[in-house]
């Protein structure tokens, strides 16, 4: 798998204006790969054609004052027509297509997403997508 990493610029808080990867939570009855495909479709309007597991990382997700222990999963994926990616209105300000050497790990809104991106950069190829490239969570 070769190509740019899809990096999102967050359009709302937390982390507005900072970088993110396509991703989200796995719905009941979904596999991680199905969640990846759904999140990429919802967030940037593209279809995932190929996935490869990148790794997993334990995390703590805070929501409404409650700390949830989660497991973030990262994938490298290929999508058809990556240049046609369109940001989800209200959620994503911009979609960036970056080469591994253009990735600034300090610009990611969340450490968990930065870990997925760092693993991708370490390996040097693929398309990012929560994560991807990385779809996380």
Short mmCIF file of C-alpha atoms in Angstrom, two decimals:
data_model
loop_
_atom_site.label_atom_id
_atom_site.label_comp_id
_atom_site.label_asym_id
_atom_site.label_seq_id
_atom_site.Cartn_x
_atom_site.Cartn_y
_atom_site.Cartn_z
CA UNK A 1 0.00 0.00 0.00
CA UNK A 2 1.48 3.31 -1.01
CA UNK A 3 0.13 6.82 -1.07
CA UNK A 4 -0.57 9.78 1.17
CA UNK A 5 -1.83 9.69 4.72
CA UNK A 6 -5.30 11.14 5.15
CA UNK A 7 -5.14 13.65 8.00
CA UNK A 8 -8.19 15.56 9.18
CA UNK A 9 -8.24 19.07 10.61
CA UNK A 10 -10.81 19.06 13.43
CA UNK A 11 -13.69 21.46 12.92
CA UNK A 12 -14.95 21.46 16.50
CA UNK A 13 -13.80 21.09 20.09
CA UNK A 14 -12.08 19.38 21.62
CA UNK A 15 -8.99 20.06 19.57
CA UNK A 16 -10.52 22.40 17.00
CA UNK A 17 -7.93 23.22 14.32
CA UNK A 18 -5.66 20.36 15.34
CA UNK A 19 -5.04 17.17 13.40
CA UNK A 20 -6.94 13.90 13.67
CA UNK A 21 -7.40 10.67 11.74
CA UNK A 22 -10.64 9.16 10.49
CA UNK A 23 -11.99 6.97 13.25
CA UNK A 24 -14.48 6.44 16.00
CA UNK A 25 -16.07 3.79 18.13
CA UNK A 26 -17.07 0.29 17.05
CA UNK A 27 -20.86 -0.10 17.11
CA UNK A 28 -22.42 -3.22 18.69
CA UNK A 29 -22.33 -6.09 16.20
CA UNK A 30 -19.61 -4.46 14.05
CA UNK A 31 -16.11 -5.76 13.45
CA UNK A 32 -13.19 -3.34 13.72
CA UNK A 33 -12.82 -3.46 9.92
CA UNK A 34 -16.52 -2.66 9.43
CA UNK A 35 -16.22 0.28 11.84
CA UNK A 36 -13.18 1.52 9.91
CA UNK A 37 -15.07 1.42 6.61
CA UNK A 38 -18.14 3.13 8.13
CA UNK A 39 -16.12 5.90 9.79
CA UNK A 40 -14.10 6.63 6.63
CA UNK A 41 -17.33 6.74 4.60
CA UNK A 42 -19.06 9.05 7.14
CA UNK A 43 -16.12 11.38 7.75
CA UNK A 44 -14.61 11.80 4.28
CA UNK A 45 -17.05 10.11 1.88
CA UNK A 46 -14.69 7.39 0.60
CA UNK A 47 -14.88 3.61 0.36
CA UNK A 48 -12.16 1.49 1.97
CA UNK A 49 -10.86 -1.16 -0.43
CA UNK A 50 -8.03 -2.78 1.55
CA UNK A 51 -7.07 -2.82 5.23
CA UNK A 52 -4.02 -3.93 7.18
CA UNK A 53 -3.84 -4.03 10.97
CA UNK A 54 -1.26 -1.59 12.31
CA UNK A 55 -1.46 -2.12 16.07
CA UNK A 56 -3.42 -1.48 19.24
CA UNK A 57 -2.89 0.77 22.23
CA UNK A 58 -4.71 0.94 25.60
CA UNK A 59 -6.26 4.34 26.25
CA UNK A 60 -8.46 6.23 28.69
CA UNK A 61 -11.37 8.12 27.12
CA UNK A 62 -13.00 10.81 29.25
CA UNK A 63 -16.63 11.71 28.55
CA UNK A 64 -18.95 13.75 30.75
CA UNK A 65 -16.68 13.33 33.75
CA UNK A 66 -16.39 9.55 33.42
CA UNK A 67 -13.11 7.83 32.51
CA UNK A 68 -13.57 4.83 30.22
CA UNK A 69 -10.78 2.36 29.53
CA UNK A 70 -10.68 1.73 25.78
CA UNK A 71 -8.50 -0.06 23.27
CA UNK A 72 -7.46 2.00 20.25
CA UNK A 73 -6.82 0.02 17.06
CA UNK A 74 -4.91 1.42 14.12
CA UNK A 75 -5.18 0.28 10.52
CA UNK A 76 -3.51 1.20 7.27
CA UNK A 77 -6.08 1.24 4.51
CA UNK A 78 -6.46 1.98 0.85
CA UNK A 79 -9.39 3.95 -0.48
CA UNK A 80 -10.59 4.53 -4.00
CA UNK A 81 -10.08 8.06 -5.37
CA UNK A 82 -8.42 9.55 -2.28
CA UNK A 83 -8.22 12.96 -3.99
CA UNK A 84 -12.05 13.08 -3.86
CA UNK A 85 -12.12 13.04 -0.04
CA UNK A 86 -14.63 15.55 1.33
CA UNK A 87 -14.83 16.64 4.98
CA UNK A 88 -17.92 15.82 7.03
CA UNK A 89 -19.75 19.12 7.49
CA UNK A 90 -19.55 20.55 11.00
CA UNK A 91 -17.07 17.95 12.22
CA UNK A 92 -14.05 18.31 9.95
CA UNK A 93 -12.60 21.59 8.70
CA UNK A 94 -10.25 20.14 6.09
CA UNK A 95 -8.85 16.91 4.66
CA UNK A 96 -5.07 16.86 4.14
CA UNK A 97 -3.18 14.29 2.04
CA UNK A 98 0.34 14.11 3.47
CA UNK A 99 3.51 12.15 2.79
CA UNK A 100 5.13 10.46 5.83
CA UNK A 101 7.87 13.12 5.95
CA UNK A 102 5.19 15.86 6.15
CA UNK A 103 3.58 14.43 9.28
CA UNK A 104 4.10 16.61 12.37
CA UNK A 105 3.21 14.36 15.30
CA UNK A 106 2.92 17.39 17.59
CA UNK A 107 -0.10 18.68 15.65
CA UNK A 108 -2.42 15.79 16.54
CA UNK A 109 -5.20 16.72 18.97
CA UNK A 110 -4.95 13.53 21.00
CA UNK A 111 -2.00 11.44 22.11
CA UNK A 112 -3.82 8.25 21.18
CA UNK A 113 -4.16 9.39 17.56
CA UNK A 114 -0.55 10.55 17.54
CA UNK A 115 0.53 7.01 18.50
CA UNK A 116 -1.28 5.58 15.46
CA UNK A 117 0.29 8.23 13.20
CA UNK A 118 3.75 7.60 14.68
CA UNK A 119 3.47 3.88 13.92
CA UNK A 120 2.44 4.73 10.34
CA UNK A 121 5.36 7.14 9.90
CA UNK A 122 7.73 4.53 11.35
CA UNK A 123 6.57 2.06 8.68
CA UNK A 124 6.66 4.71 5.96
CA UNK A 125 3.82 3.84 3.57
CA UNK A 126 0.07 3.46 3.25
CA UNK A 127 -2.97 5.69 3.39
CA UNK A 128 -4.00 7.07 6.75
CA UNK A 129 -7.43 6.68 7.81
CA UNK A 130 -8.97 6.39 14.21
CA UNK A 131 -7.86 5.82 13.30
CA UNK A 132 -6.34 5.32 10.40
CA UNK A 133 -3.75 4.93 7.45
CA UNK A 134 -5.17 4.95 10.87
CA UNK A 135 -8.63 4.41 11.95
CA UNK A 136 -8.53 4.38 15.67
CA UNK A 137 -10.73 3.33 18.55
#
